[in-house]
Structures are given as C-alpha cells and as structure tokens.
C-alpha cells in the first residue's frame, strides 16, 4: 500500500454519532491528516480506497485479554459446545490422535462449563486417563479458575518437585501453579506463534489494539521481555501487562503498569468470588478473599508510589471493596493520574458504585459475560439470586456515576470479537443497564484509550490521531429498553468486520475487497 491513503465513501463515526458532514479521511504517515465531504475535491497523488458506504469506526481496543493463552488454546480443544462427558471424552480421544500424528506433546482442552453439560461435573481422573494416558492433558474451566488434569501431567509435575493437593478439581493456587507449569513447557517459537495467532484473531474480531496479560499471576512475568522486544512485528498493537505480584521484575523490564488477573478473589462459576452475602443455596459459602487487606495495601501502595498503574482481578462485591478501598485511600492522600484498574468489577451494589466513583478507579469490564451468564436462568441468577443478578455488570449505572468503564473480552474466556462485547452492552439482560450504541462504542474506543493514557493518540477519528480504523458492514444501532435480549434492534448476526486499518494501512481485509 502506498502512502498517503484516502478512505472515501464511508459512513464515519465521530465520538458520539455518525458525522454526515464528512465522507472521506485522508491519512499520511500513519496519522489522520484531513477530512473531506462529499462535494470536496480530493487530493491528487494518493491511494484512494472506496469503502462503498461501509461504516468506519476508530480502531476498537480490547482492554483485557490473555493473548498468549488464547493464541495457544486456539490450537487446542474447545469444549464449549459439548453437552455430555462421553462426548467430551470422545473429542479428547480424537484430539490426542491428531496431536500424535502432528508430533505434538501436550493436549490442552478449555472452555468447559460443567453447569451446561448433562452430568454437571468435570470428567474424573480415571475417565481422562482412559482416553489420554501418554501425553499431559490440561482441561480448564471456561473462566480459567479451575481445572482437571490427567495422571501423566500429575506425574510430570511431581517429577519437577511440585506437590498438588489431593483433589478432583483444582482451584485457587493449585489451578494457577498447574497453568503456569503447563505454559512454561512452551519454547520461544511456540510463544511467538501464540501471539501471532492472537493478532490474527484480534483483527478478525475488529481490534487494532489489544491489552495483553503476560505472566503466571504469582511471581513470574514469563515472556514479557520476549514480546516487548518484538512488538513491531505484529499487525496489531499489544499493550503489555506484567501479570505478576513481582514488582521488582515489572520495574526491571520498564513496565508502566503491573497486574492483570492477579486475583483478589475467584469467579462466580467456581463459587470463589468473594461476596458480602453467601451464595444461593450454600449459606456457609461467601467465596474467598485470596489475600489480606495488609497484603494488598502494601502491594498497591508500592505500585502507586512507584508510579505504576495497578490492575487487579476482583469480581465479588467483597473483593471489589477490598481493592477499591485502597485505591480510594491513595486517591485521597496522594492523588495521581495512574487510573488504577478494577478488572471485571461484576457485582456492584449502589453504595459500592459511589465508592468506586470516589476512588477514580477504572472498571475494566466484559460485556460478553452478560450474554453468557446473565438472564433469569443464567449462572448469575442461579448462584446469586434475582436481586444480586441485577447488580451484575452495571455498565449504565457505573458510567452515569462518572466512572470510566472499558470493554474487554478476557479472551480466551469469551471470544476476541468486538461484536459480542457491543451486543452484551447494548442488549444487556437487565434493560436498565443497557448502553446505547454510542456508549457501547465508547467502551472500546475513547474510554479504552484513556485506560492506557493514550487518549490523545488512540480511540477517536480526529485530526492528528493515529489512523487506526475498524470498517464494518453496517451501522451499530441503539436498543430499546422494552426489547428482550433475543430481539435486538441491531442485527448482530449480520454485522461483519470487513477490514481493519492500522496506522493508515489495511492489515486485515476479510473479502480481499480493498486491495
Ligand atoms: Zn483475565
Ligand atoms: Zn480475571
């Protein structure tokens, strides 16, 4: 592609709405240089790309992914569509055979939601060994917060000196240790391939920038430096997080932030998210805070005083309070524009919303969670009851309280595809938490850019901004409070990502239309 480039005949999204006054964007040296209306004379000496009436949005930004795992797992076995243990075991048996044929040496299966299969449980050790006994097998739950493994993997870990609790399903620390050990078996080439696959997937899903968590969530930032030194070779921009409690290592590699899914609590699905009231049907279980207040206070204060943006996974109201109270105290005693993150931030009763607004934390949320787990019969209702299920993923309430909310997929947990995020926000099961199209787009553009302090470079179609665009087949429409989730005004099934432009150049072109 030659520079400069003129994208013409487009329906252009400018901050809050489509701007009928402009139809073309002129990009030079990777930046947006000027706009033209229908009747203007276009500049000569540039490459002209006719978008034929398609919609041009600022390049969407996914603010929370596990790109390495996602890239690695996209070559593994996706269990999300299976409905019974025998079906899952048969799929593992077949996958094992194909791995053998390709000379592979590990089997990763992921995406299992045991609540959605007939037996409502994980496969047992015995069952797994029957279909895969000669290569290590890791089977992760859809949220990544629990897993089961086969005997082969167990023995290999024991030989490395790692002792696991004796239990059928691993959660908490053991789950982290297993995941880390498994990932550490990958060599550099496999790691880089995983990021390349992640970049491909991101472009298909409409993203030009992707926040990526790197590390084991405990003490290692694993291949952070490896990817940092190769950022320019990927067609999308990765914004890296040393996902670790090891602050010295983060400072040493020159990171400006620390964390990611470093866990204040677990998940709703694993019943480990920390709640102020018990889970429905289990009066003794309020989930679990993984660390003490003193621990987090020391960790976050050090990050704050060092000038690092902190990012911490917190799902239940008790965990969100624990982290936000520390952000609030620091904001009151030593305010800085660090924009600390509450990742997921799912259960937020009204008083907590007020305290988040006061702490100036950013809520890094996953609209697609509502598509998966919202609704009357959904996981949230079944685990928390009706009242609390309405306090989940409160996009509208949080935004109306002046809080910056950003969108992320948590890929591999949900798909790396902006359409699901937009749909989750626009068609929320709880009509009062629905965003209009502008609000939903904002989660992935201006607010997302603000999260990484890139608001003067990314997230807008404006003069001088980086020429990052997502080109879509049709417009994104508001929904109506009265509609049910299934009958949205916007036809998300037919909405397509046609192309992605990074720094003025087309890097993804779904139908090879624009070359
Ligand atoms: Zn995550
Ligand atoms: Zn998380």
PDB file of C-alpha atoms and ligand atoms in Angstrom, residues 64 66 213 243 261 313 343-344 410, ligand 1:
ATOM      1  CA  UNK A  64      -8.326  -7.165  28.737  1.00  0.00           C
ATOM      2  CA  UNK A  66      -4.921 -13.335  27.877  1.00  0.00           C
ATOM      3  CA  UNK A 213      -1.718 -10.012  30.345  1.00  0.00           C
ATOM      4  CA  UNK A 243       0.708 -10.072  35.278  1.00  0.00           C
ATOM      5  CA  UNK A 261      -5.725 -11.175  36.529  1.00  0.00           C
ATOM      6  CA  UNK A 313      -8.974  -9.026  39.215  1.00  0.00           C
ATOM      7  CA  UNK A 343     -10.750  -5.808  36.421  1.00  0.00           C
ATOM      8  CA  UNK A 344     -14.165  -7.484  35.843  1.00  0.00           C
ATOM      9  CA  UNK A 410     -10.967 -11.641  28.797  1.00  0.00           C
TER      10      UNK A 410
HETATM   11 ZN1  LIG B   1      -8.475 -12.042  32.793  1.00  0.00          ZN
END
